[in-house]
PDB file of C-alpha atoms in Angstrom:
ATOM      1  CA  MET W   1       0.349   0.080   0.220  1.00 63.00           C
ATOM      2  CA  ASP W   2       1.518   3.169  -0.692  1.00 73.00           C
ATOM      3  CA  LEU W   3       0.845   6.645   0.011  1.00 77.00           C
ATOM      4  CA  LEU W   4      -1.997   7.591  -2.308  1.00 81.00           C
ATOM      5  CA  ASP W   5      -3.823   4.526  -1.253  1.00 81.00           C
ATOM      6  CA  LEU W   6      -3.505   4.990   2.278  1.00 81.00           C
ATOM      7  CA  LEU W   7      -4.646   8.310   2.026  1.00 82.00           C
ATOM      8  CA  LYS W   8      -7.916   7.150   0.246  1.00 84.00           C
ATOM      9  CA  LEU W   9      -8.363   4.720   2.454  1.00 82.00           C
ATOM     10  CA  MET W  10      -8.297   7.660   5.222  1.00 82.00           C
ATOM     11  CA  PHE W  11     -10.745   9.820   3.578  1.00 85.00           C
ATOM     12  CA  ARG W  12     -12.856   6.364   2.948  1.00 86.00           C
ATOM     13  CA  ARG W  13     -13.054   5.666   6.822  1.00 84.00           C
ATOM     14  CA  TRP W  14     -13.165   9.205   7.844  1.00 86.00           C
ATOM     15  CA  TYR W  15     -15.525   8.917  10.439  1.00 85.00           C
ATOM     16  CA  VAL W  16     -12.334   7.009  12.056  1.00 87.00           C
ATOM     17  CA  SER W  17      -9.090   9.267  10.784  1.00 87.00           C
ATOM     18  CA  ALA W  18     -11.199  12.786  11.398  1.00 88.00           C
ATOM     19  CA  PRO W  19     -11.373  12.711  14.817  1.00 89.00           C
ATOM     20  CA  ILE W  20      -8.086  12.018  15.777  1.00 89.00           C
ATOM     21  CA  VAL W  21      -6.795  14.893  12.671  1.00 89.00           C
ATOM     22  CA  VAL W  22      -9.175  17.473  14.867  1.00 90.00           C
ATOM     23  CA  VAL W  23      -7.633  16.143  17.994  1.00 90.00           C
ATOM     24  CA  THR W  24      -4.128  16.847  17.125  1.00 89.00           C
ATOM     25  CA  LEU W  25      -4.480  19.613  15.249  1.00 89.00           C
ATOM     26  CA  GLY W  26      -6.002  20.951  18.431  1.00 89.00           C
ATOM     27  CA  ALA W  27      -3.224  19.916  20.680  1.00 88.00           C
ATOM     28  CA  ALA W  28      -0.845  21.592  18.170  1.00 86.00           C
ATOM     29  CA  LEU W  29      -1.950  24.854  18.587  1.00 87.00           C
ATOM     30  CA  ALA W  30      -2.373  24.686  22.200  1.00 86.00           C
ATOM     31  CA  PHE W  31       1.468  23.805  22.434  1.00 80.00           C
ATOM     32  CA  GLY W  32       2.012  26.545  20.745  1.00 79.00           C
ATOM     33  CA  VAL W  33       0.130  28.689  22.656  1.00 80.00           C
ATOM     34  CA  ALA W  34       1.995  27.349  25.746  1.00 79.00           C
ATOM     35  CA  ILE W  35       5.644  26.849  24.423  1.00 78.00           C
ATOM     36  CA  GLN W  36       7.584  30.151  25.019  1.00 81.00           C
ATOM     37  CA  PRO W  37       9.681  31.001  21.821  1.00 82.00           C
ATOM     38  CA  GLU W  38      13.513  31.090  22.168  1.00 87.00           C
ATOM     39  CA  TYR W  39      15.634  34.527  21.992  1.00 90.00           C
ATOM     40  CA  LYS W  40      18.836  34.350  19.747  1.00 92.00           C
ATOM     41  CA  THR W  41      21.904  36.026  18.533  1.00 93.00           C
ATOM     42  CA  GLU W  42      25.388  35.904  17.196  1.00 93.00           C
ATOM     43  CA  VAL W  43      28.708  37.454  18.903  1.00 94.00           C
ATOM     44  CA  ALA W  44      31.859  37.748  16.273  1.00 95.00           C
ATOM     45  CA  ILE W  45      35.028  38.374  17.462  1.00 95.00           C
ATOM     46  CA  LEU W  46      38.531  38.961  15.844  1.00 94.00           C
ATOM     47  CA  LEU W  47      41.927  37.724  17.140  1.00 93.00           C
ATOM     48  CA  VAL W  48      43.928  40.516  15.714  1.00 91.00           C
ATOM     49  CA  PRO W  49      47.693  40.416  15.496  1.00 87.00           C
ATOM     50  CA  PRO W  50      50.303  41.931  17.475  1.00 84.00           C
ATOM     51  CA  THR W  51      50.861  45.971  16.315  1.00 75.00           C
ATOM     52  CA  THR W  52      54.515  46.292  16.930  1.00 65.00           C
ATOM     53  CA  THR W  53      57.787  43.884  16.666  1.00 58.00           C
ATOM     54  CA  ALA W  54      60.373  45.676  19.144  1.00 52.00           C
ATOM     55  CA  ALA W  55      63.847  44.975  18.529  1.00 49.00           C
ATOM     56  CA  PRO W  56      65.702  43.520  21.512  1.00 50.00           C
ATOM     57  CA  GLU W  57      67.712  45.808  23.617  1.00 53.00           C
ATOM     58  CA  PRO W  58      71.650  46.244  23.333  1.00 52.00           C
ATOM     59  CA  ASP W  59      72.862  44.271  25.586  1.00 51.00           C
ATOM     60  CA  ALA W  60      69.846  42.708  27.045  1.00 44.00           C
ATOM     61  CA  ALA W  61      69.412  39.172  28.080  1.00 45.00           C
ATOM     62  CA  PRO W  62      67.415  37.327  25.470  1.00 48.00           C
ATOM     63  CA  ARG W  63      63.651  36.763  26.631  1.00 53.00           C
ATOM     64  CA  PRO W  64      61.575  34.070  25.826  1.00 56.00           C
ATOM     65  CA  GLY W  65      59.695  34.741  22.795  1.00 71.00           C
ATOM     66  CA  ASN W  66      55.838  34.256  22.367  1.00 81.00           C
ATOM     67  CA  PRO W  67      55.314  30.847  20.141  1.00 86.00           C
ATOM     68  CA  TRP W  68      51.568  31.768  19.138  1.00 87.00           C
ATOM     69  CA  LEU W  69      53.004  34.752  16.785  1.00 84.00           C
ATOM     70  CA  ARG W  70      55.247  32.138  14.599  1.00 84.00           C
ATOM     71  CA  ILE W  71      51.865  29.479  14.992  1.00 86.00           C
ATOM     72  CA  GLY W  72      49.221  32.510  13.998  1.00 85.00           C
ATOM     73  CA  GLU W  73      46.180  34.083  14.773  1.00 88.00           C
ATOM     74  CA  ASN W  74      44.243  31.259  12.967  1.00 90.00           C
ATOM     75  CA  ALA W  75      45.515  28.660  14.857  1.00 91.00           C
ATOM     76  CA  MET W  76      45.042  30.592  17.852  1.00 91.00           C
ATOM     77  CA  ALA W  77      41.470  30.704  17.014  1.00 92.00           C
ATOM     78  CA  GLN W  78      40.984  26.928  16.451  1.00 93.00           C
ATOM     79  CA  ALA W  79      42.431  26.530  19.879  1.00 93.00           C
ATOM     80  CA  VAL W  80      39.703  28.702  21.724  1.00 93.00           C
ATOM     81  CA  GLN W  81      37.525  27.370  19.703  1.00 93.00           C
ATOM     82  CA  ILE W  82      37.880  24.045  21.403  1.00 93.00           C
ATOM     83  CA  SER W  83      38.923  25.444  24.831  1.00 93.00           C
ATOM     84  CA  THR W  84      35.856  27.214  24.895  1.00 92.00           C
ATOM     85  CA  SER W  85      33.752  24.507  23.748  1.00 92.00           C
ATOM     86  CA  ALA W  86      34.883  22.460  26.278  1.00 92.00           C
ATOM     87  CA  HIS W  87      32.666  20.861  29.274  1.00 93.00           C
ATOM     88  CA  ASP W  88      34.709  23.643  31.737  1.00 92.00           C
ATOM     89  CA  ALA W  89      34.089  26.733  29.884  1.00 92.00           C
ATOM     90  CA  ARG W  90      30.128  25.704  29.355  1.00 93.00           C
ATOM     91  CA  THR W  91      29.977  25.220  33.306  1.00 92.00           C
ATOM     92  CA  ARG W  92      31.498  28.490  33.922  1.00 92.00           C
ATOM     93  CA  ILE W  93      29.272  30.212  31.819  1.00 92.00           C
ATOM     94  CA  ALA W  94      26.307  28.707  33.516  1.00 91.00           C
ATOM     95  CA  ALA W  95      27.801  29.818  36.974  1.00 91.00           C
ATOM     96  CA  ALA W  96      27.856  33.396  35.485  1.00 88.00           C
ATOM     97  CA  GLY W  97      24.167  33.271  34.503  1.00 88.00           C
ATOM     98  CA  GLY W  98      24.376  32.245  31.298  1.00 89.00           C
ATOM     99  CA  ASP W  99      22.927  29.666  28.915  1.00 90.00           C
ATOM    100  CA  PRO W 100      25.794  26.515  28.258  1.00 91.00           C
ATOM    101  CA  ASP W 101      23.967  25.477  25.060  1.00 89.00           C
ATOM    102  CA  TYR W 102      25.736  28.090  23.369  1.00 92.00           C
ATOM    103  CA  GLU W 103      27.965  27.460  20.083  1.00 94.00           C
ATOM    104  CA  VAL W 104      31.349  28.607  18.804  1.00 93.00           C
ATOM    105  CA  GLY W 105      32.077  28.655  15.364  1.00 93.00           C
ATOM    106  CA  LEU W 106      34.985  29.842  13.341  1.00 92.00           C
ATOM    107  CA  VAL W 107      34.907  31.532   9.988  1.00 91.00           C
ATOM    108  CA  THR W 108      36.909  29.415   7.003  1.00 88.00           C
ATOM    109  CA  ARG W 109      40.418  30.882   6.529  1.00 86.00           C
ATOM    110  CA  SER W 110      40.483  33.733   9.182  1.00 88.00           C
ATOM    111  CA  SER W 111      41.050  34.098  13.257  1.00 91.00           C
ATOM    112  CA  ILE W 112      37.133  35.291  13.411  1.00 93.00           C
ATOM    113  CA  LEU W 113      35.212  33.503  16.075  1.00 94.00           C
ATOM    114  CA  THR W 114      31.702  33.611  15.884  1.00 94.00           C
ATOM    115  CA  VAL W 115      29.569  32.277  18.954  1.00 94.00           C
ATOM    116  CA  ALA W 116      25.733  31.857  18.723  1.00 94.00           C
ATOM    117  CA  VAL W 117      23.466  31.878  21.711  1.00 92.00           C
ATOM    118  CA  THR W 118      19.901  30.403  22.305  1.00 89.00           C
ATOM    119  CA  ALA W 119      18.298  30.989  25.417  1.00 88.00           C
ATOM    120  CA  ALA W 120      15.465  30.754  27.206  1.00 86.00           C
ATOM    121  CA  SER W 121      15.013  34.157  27.741  1.00 88.00           C
ATOM    122  CA  GLU W 122      16.310  37.849  26.918  1.00 88.00           C
ATOM    123  CA  GLU W 123      18.301  38.264  30.043  1.00 91.00           C
ATOM    124  CA  SER W 124      19.946  34.791  29.780  1.00 91.00           C
ATOM    125  CA  ALA W 125      20.878  35.432  26.217  1.00 92.00           C
ATOM    126  CA  ARG W 126      22.511  38.965  27.443  1.00 92.00           C
ATOM    127  CA  LYS W 127      24.400  37.223  30.107  1.00 93.00           C
ATOM    128  CA  THR W 128      25.735  34.155  27.997  1.00 93.00           C
ATOM    129  CA  VAL W 129      26.854  36.719  25.331  1.00 93.00           C
ATOM    130  CA  GLU W 130      29.210  38.939  28.236  1.00 93.00           C
ATOM    131  CA  ALA W 131      30.241  35.689  29.636  1.00 93.00           C
ATOM    132  CA  VAL W 132      31.301  33.725  26.226  1.00 94.00           C
ATOM    133  CA  THR W 133      33.285  37.066  25.072  1.00 94.00           C
ATOM    134  CA  GLN W 134      34.950  37.526  28.583  1.00 93.00           C
ATOM    135  CA  LEU W 135      36.183  34.451  28.382  1.00 94.00           C
ATOM    136  CA  ILE W 136      37.547  34.177  24.889  1.00 94.00           C
ATOM    137  CA  HIS W 137      39.480  37.274  25.932  1.00 94.00           C
ATOM    138  CA  ASP W 138      40.624  35.522  28.753  1.00 93.00           C
ATOM    139  CA  ASP W 139      41.432  32.681  27.102  1.00 93.00           C
ATOM    140  CA  VAL W 140      43.690  34.172  24.294  1.00 93.00           C
ATOM    141  CA  ALA W 141      45.708  36.178  27.313  1.00 91.00           C
ATOM    142  CA  GLY W 142      46.180  33.636  29.156  1.00 92.00           C
ATOM    143  CA  ARG W 143      47.521  31.254  26.768  1.00 91.00           C
ATOM    144  CA  GLN W 144      50.309  34.222  26.161  1.00 89.00           C
ATOM    145  CA  ALA W 145      50.974  35.245  29.728  1.00 89.00           C
ATOM    146  CA  PRO W 146      53.206  32.779  30.802  1.00 88.00           C
ATOM    147  CA  TYR W 147      55.518  34.246  27.471  1.00 85.00           C
ATOM    148  CA  GLN W 148      55.577  37.559  29.113  1.00 84.00           C
ATOM    149  CA  PRO W 149      54.626  39.487  25.751  1.00 82.00           C
ATOM    150  CA  ASN W 150      55.116  43.520  26.252  1.00 79.00           C
ATOM    151  CA  PRO W 151      52.307  45.461  24.864  1.00 77.00           C
ATOM    152  CA  GLY W 152      51.636  45.245  21.150  1.00 77.00           C
ATOM    153  CA  GLU W 153      54.114  41.865  20.940  1.00 82.00           C
ATOM    154  CA  GLN W 154      50.675  39.764  21.654  1.00 87.00           C
ATOM    155  CA  ILE W 155      47.345  38.557  19.806  1.00 90.00           C
ATOM    156  CA  THR W 156      44.614  40.256  21.073  1.00 90.00           C
ATOM    157  CA  THR W 157      40.979  40.238  20.752  1.00 92.00           C
ATOM    158  CA  GLU W 158      38.187  42.679  19.227  1.00 92.00           C
ATOM    159  CA  VAL W 159      34.519  42.587  19.508  1.00 92.00           C
ATOM    160  CA  LEU W 160      33.201  42.959  15.699  1.00 92.00           C
ATOM    161  CA  ASP W 161      29.595  42.267  16.807  1.00 91.00           C
ATOM    162  CA  PRO W 162      28.519  42.380  20.653  1.00 91.00           C
ATOM    163  CA  GLY W 163      25.327  40.534  20.076  1.00 89.00           C
ATOM    164  CA  LEU W 164      22.971  42.707  21.880  1.00 87.00           C
ATOM    165  CA  ASN W 165      20.372  42.482  19.072  1.00 89.00           C
ATOM    166  CA  ILE W 166      18.648  39.618  20.967  1.00 87.00           C
ATOM    167  CA  VAL W 167      15.306  38.596  18.868  1.00 87.00           C
ATOM    168  CA  PRO W 168      12.616  36.085  19.715  1.00 86.00           C
ATOM    169  CA  SER W 169      12.347  32.964  17.420  1.00 80.00           C
ATOM    170  CA  ARG W 170       9.304  30.345  17.475  1.00 79.00           C
ATOM    171  CA  SER W 171      11.971  27.758  15.801  1.00 78.00           C
ATOM    172  CA  ASN W 172      11.234  25.676  18.992  1.00 73.00           C
ATOM    173  CA  VAL W 173       7.726  25.956  18.830  1.00 80.00           C
ATOM    174  CA  LEU W 174       7.326  24.629  15.354  1.00 84.00           C
ATOM    175  CA  ARG W 175       9.406  22.042  15.700  1.00 83.00           C
ATOM    176  CA  ALA W 176       7.048  20.787  18.463  1.00 84.00           C
ATOM    177  CA  GLN W 177       4.160  21.228  16.330  1.00 84.00           C
ATOM    178  CA  VAL W 178       5.566  19.415  13.584  1.00 90.00           C
ATOM    179  CA  VAL W 179       6.314  16.353  15.669  1.00 90.00           C
ATOM    180  CA  ILE W 180       2.457  16.357  16.987  1.00 89.00           C
ATOM    181  CA  VAL W 181       0.836  16.540  13.966  1.00 90.00           C
ATOM    182  CA  ALA W 182       3.665  13.648  12.596  1.00 91.00           C
ATOM    183  CA  ILE W 183       2.347  11.313  15.354  1.00 92.00           C
ATOM    184  CA  GLY W 184      -1.324  12.514  15.228  1.00 90.00           C
ATOM    185  CA  MET W 185      -1.376  11.508  11.147  1.00 90.00           C
ATOM    186  CA  LEU W 186       0.366   8.550  11.857  1.00 91.00           C
ATOM    187  CA  LEU W 187      -2.371   7.400  14.448  1.00 91.00           C
ATOM    188  CA  ALA W 188      -5.213   8.660  12.216  1.00 88.00           C
ATOM    189  CA  ALA W 189      -3.790   6.011   9.537  1.00 89.00           C
ATOM    190  CA  VAL W 190      -3.022   2.845  11.843  1.00 90.00           C
ATOM    191  CA  ALA W 191      -6.949   3.597  13.336  1.00 89.00           C
ATOM    192  CA  ALA W 192      -8.311   3.830   9.475  1.00 88.00           C
ATOM    193  CA  VAL W 193      -6.600   0.473   8.397  1.00 89.00           C
ATOM    194  CA  VAL W 194      -6.944  -1.552  11.670  1.00 89.00           C
ATOM    195  CA  HIS W 195     -10.597  -0.651  11.202  1.00 87.00           C
ATOM    196  CA  ASP W 196     -11.309  -1.337   7.345  1.00 86.00           C
ATOM    197  CA  ALA W 197      -9.333  -4.626   8.315  1.00 87.00           C
ATOM    198  CA  LEU W 198     -11.470  -5.426  11.316  1.00 88.00           C
ATOM    199  CA  VAL W 199     -14.800  -4.516   8.637  1.00 86.00           C
ATOM    200  CA  ARG W 200     -13.611  -6.375   5.607  1.00 85.00           C
ATOM    201  CA  ARG W 201     -13.111  -9.503   8.141  1.00 87.00           C
ATOM    202  CA  ARG W 202     -16.456  -9.141   9.352  1.00 86.00           C
ATOM    203  CA  ALA W 203     -18.000  -8.498   5.963  1.00 84.00           C
ATOM    204  CA  SER W 204     -16.418 -12.196   4.897  1.00 84.00           C
ATOM    205  CA  ALA W 205     -17.130 -13.993   7.966  1.00 82.00           C
ATOM    206  CA  GLN W 206     -21.050 -13.054   7.191  1.00 81.00           C
ATOM    207  CA  LEU W 207     -20.767 -14.065   3.495  1.00 79.00           C
ATOM    208  CA  GLY W 208     -19.718 -17.538   4.503  1.00 76.00           C
ATOM    209  CA  ARG W 209     -22.465 -18.107   6.596  1.00 77.00           C
ATOM    210  CA  ARG W 210     -25.157 -16.919   4.251  1.00 76.00           C
ATOM    211  CA  ARG W 211     -23.357 -19.307   1.719  1.00 74.00           C
ATOM    212  CA  ASP W 212     -23.239 -22.457   4.310  1.00 68.00           C
ATOM    213  CA  ALA W 213     -27.102 -21.405   4.930  1.00 67.00           C
ATOM    214  CA  ARG W 214     -27.826 -21.797   1.109  1.00 67.00           C
ATOM    215  CA  THR W 215     -25.423 -24.583   0.305  1.00 61.00           C
ATOM    216  CA  PRO W 216     -24.442 -27.223   2.768  1.00 56.00           C
ATOM    217  CA  MET W 217     -20.482 -28.168   2.208  1.00 53.00           C
ATOM    218  CA  ALA W 218     -18.725 -31.548   2.984  1.00 52.00           C
ATOM    219  CA  TRP W 219     -15.431 -30.830   3.606  1.00 51.00           C
ATOM    220  CA  ASN W 220     -12.976 -33.125   3.333  1.00 54.00           C
ATOM    221  CA  ALA W 221      -8.990 -33.285   5.216  1.00 51.00           C
ATOM    222  CA  GLY W 222      -6.710 -32.109   2.141  1.00 52.00           C
ATOM    223  CA  GLN W 223      -9.197 -31.074  -0.441  1.00 52.00           C
ATOM    224  CA  ALA W 224     -11.445 -28.540  -1.553  1.00 51.00           C
ATOM    225  CA  PRO W 225     -14.645 -28.336  -0.191  1.00 53.00           C
ATOM    226  CA  VAL W 226     -17.139 -30.206  -2.539  1.00 51.00           C
ATOM    227  CA  ARG W 227     -20.910 -29.551  -2.562  1.00 54.00           C
ATOM    228  CA  THR W 228     -23.019 -32.730  -1.580  1.00 53.00           C
ATOM    229  CA  PRO W 229     -24.630 -34.202  -4.014  1.00 55.00           C
ATOM    230  CA  ARG W 230     -28.429 -34.015  -3.923  1.00 58.00           C
ATOM    231  CA  PRO W 231     -30.747 -37.823  -3.402  1.00 58.00           C
ATOM    232  CA  ALA W 232     -32.234 -38.544  -6.715  1.00 55.00           C
ATOM    233  CA  PRO W 233     -36.142 -38.614  -6.706  1.00 58.00           C
ATOM    234  CA  ALA W 234     -37.872 -41.811  -5.517  1.00 55.00           C
ATOM    235  CA  VAL W 235     -39.509 -43.291  -8.897  1.00 54.00           C
ATOM    236  CA  THR W 236     -42.459 -45.117  -8.126  1.00 57.00           C
ATOM    237  CA  PRO W 237     -43.262 -48.043 -10.252  1.00 55.00           C
ATOM    238  CA  ALA W 238     -46.298 -48.145 -12.828  1.00 52.00           C
ATOM    239  CA  PRO W 239     -48.895 -50.496 -11.550  1.00 57.00           C
ATOM    240  CA  VAL W 240     -48.582 -54.144 -13.645  1.00 51.00           C
ATOM    241  CA  SER W 241     -51.628 -54.201 -15.701  1.00 52.00           C
ATOM    242  CA  PRO W 242     -53.165 -57.983 -15.550  1.00 52.00           C
ATOM    243  CA  ALA W 243     -52.487 -60.215 -18.371  1.00 48.00           C
ATOM    244  CA  PRO W 244     -56.098 -60.360 -20.562  1.00 49.00           C
ATOM    245  CA  ALA W 245     -58.102 -63.549 -20.044  1.00 50.00           C
ATOM    246  CA  VAL W 246     -57.461 -66.096 -23.055  1.00 46.00           C
ATOM    247  CA  ALA W 247     -59.945 -67.987 -24.397  1.00 48.00           C
ATOM    248  CA  PRO W 248     -59.386 -71.612 -23.984  1.00 49.00           C
ATOM    249  CA  ALA W 249     -58.366 -73.285 -27.017  1.00 44.00           C
ATOM    250  CA  ARG W 250     -60.264 -75.451 -29.173  1.00 49.00           C
ATOM    251  CA  SER W 251     -59.196 -79.046 -28.647  1.00 47.00           C
ATOM    252  CA  GLY W 252     -57.297 -80.589 -31.284  1.00 48.00           C
ATOM    253  CA  SER W 253     -55.796 -77.091 -32.909  1.00 54.00           C
ATOM    254  CA  THR W 254     -51.949 -76.766 -31.643  1.00 61.00           C
ATOM    255  CA  GLU W 255     -51.079 -74.187 -33.457  1.00 62.00           C
ATOM    256  CA  GLU W 256     -53.562 -71.905 -31.921  1.00 62.00           C
ATOM    257  CA  THR W 257     -52.544 -72.930 -28.128  1.00 66.00           C
ATOM    258  CA  VAL W 258     -48.822 -72.179 -28.958  1.00 64.00           C
ATOM    259  CA  LEU W 259     -49.893 -68.695 -30.475  1.00 65.00           C
ATOM    260  CA  LEU W 260     -51.874 -67.573 -27.625  1.00 67.00           C
ATOM    261  CA  THR W 261     -49.068 -68.801 -24.922  1.00 73.00           C
ATOM    262  CA  THR W 262     -46.367 -66.642 -26.578  1.00 72.00           C
ATOM    263  CA  THR W 263     -49.085 -63.964 -26.790  1.00 71.00           C
ATOM    264  CA  ALA W 264     -49.855 -63.987 -23.152  1.00 70.00           C
ATOM    265  CA  ARG W 265     -46.275 -64.528 -22.131  1.00 72.00           C
ATOM    266  CA  ASN W 266     -45.151 -61.060 -24.338  1.00 69.00           C
ATOM    267  CA  ILE W 267     -47.961 -59.390 -22.249  1.00 71.00           C
ATOM    268  CA  ARG W 268     -46.628 -60.012 -19.455  1.00 69.00           C
ATOM    269  CA  ASP W 269     -43.048 -58.886 -19.681  1.00 69.00           C
ATOM    270  CA  GLU W 270     -44.034 -55.666 -21.365  1.00 65.00           C
ATOM    271  CA  ALA W 271     -45.920 -55.066 -18.121  1.00 64.00           C
ATOM    272  CA  GLY W 272     -43.349 -56.603 -15.696  1.00 61.00           C
ATOM    273  CA  ARG W 273     -40.825 -53.542 -17.641  1.00 57.00           C
TER     274      ARG W 273
END
């Protein structure tokens, strides 16, 4: 049974499927009113390379260099993306009052980090933006701090989009409604198929009982049912007519006696048939 046949069956058994569809639509509308929308925003942060390359002072002891300058800002951005997406970082965001379900991304072939924030309320989204922005700034500075870079000799962060444009989104409501409608339509289809099967079985049973009442059936194991032959009607034999009286033959006439005897025998045989 393909989809078209299933739709035809549901339409034919509308008195079974229609109530379920109506209840499903009502439940979807009720959930749409009850579920609160989500609040979304996005932050963009750029990792800026060093602004100066100071020459070492004469007669000064060489200082350990900053290896992140040789690795580059893109590698630093990838490292920050991994560290700020870890479980410990999300725990810190939750402790600061934010939502830990944020997503840190990276623009291809660049050192721009993006943070997609989805929260249950506008206040929670704002706190998440602030906490994640500070977390990225601290992570970039903390990775270079052991090498004691001078000002202008380290990678810094610059916020391109602070993510203050927080907008409500009803995508979660639409997802819930789609799931409810899909489940309701599935239940309606199953109910229509089961009801149709029961109706067909009941009609087949009634047809079989009528056929049995009209024509008796003799069943033999391993064979197809064979109709019992009707008994032949009894035939009543026709009454035997009495043989006509034969006049006594004349004495001395042998031929007439033989002829009369043969005629009488033939008449008896005819009557017996």
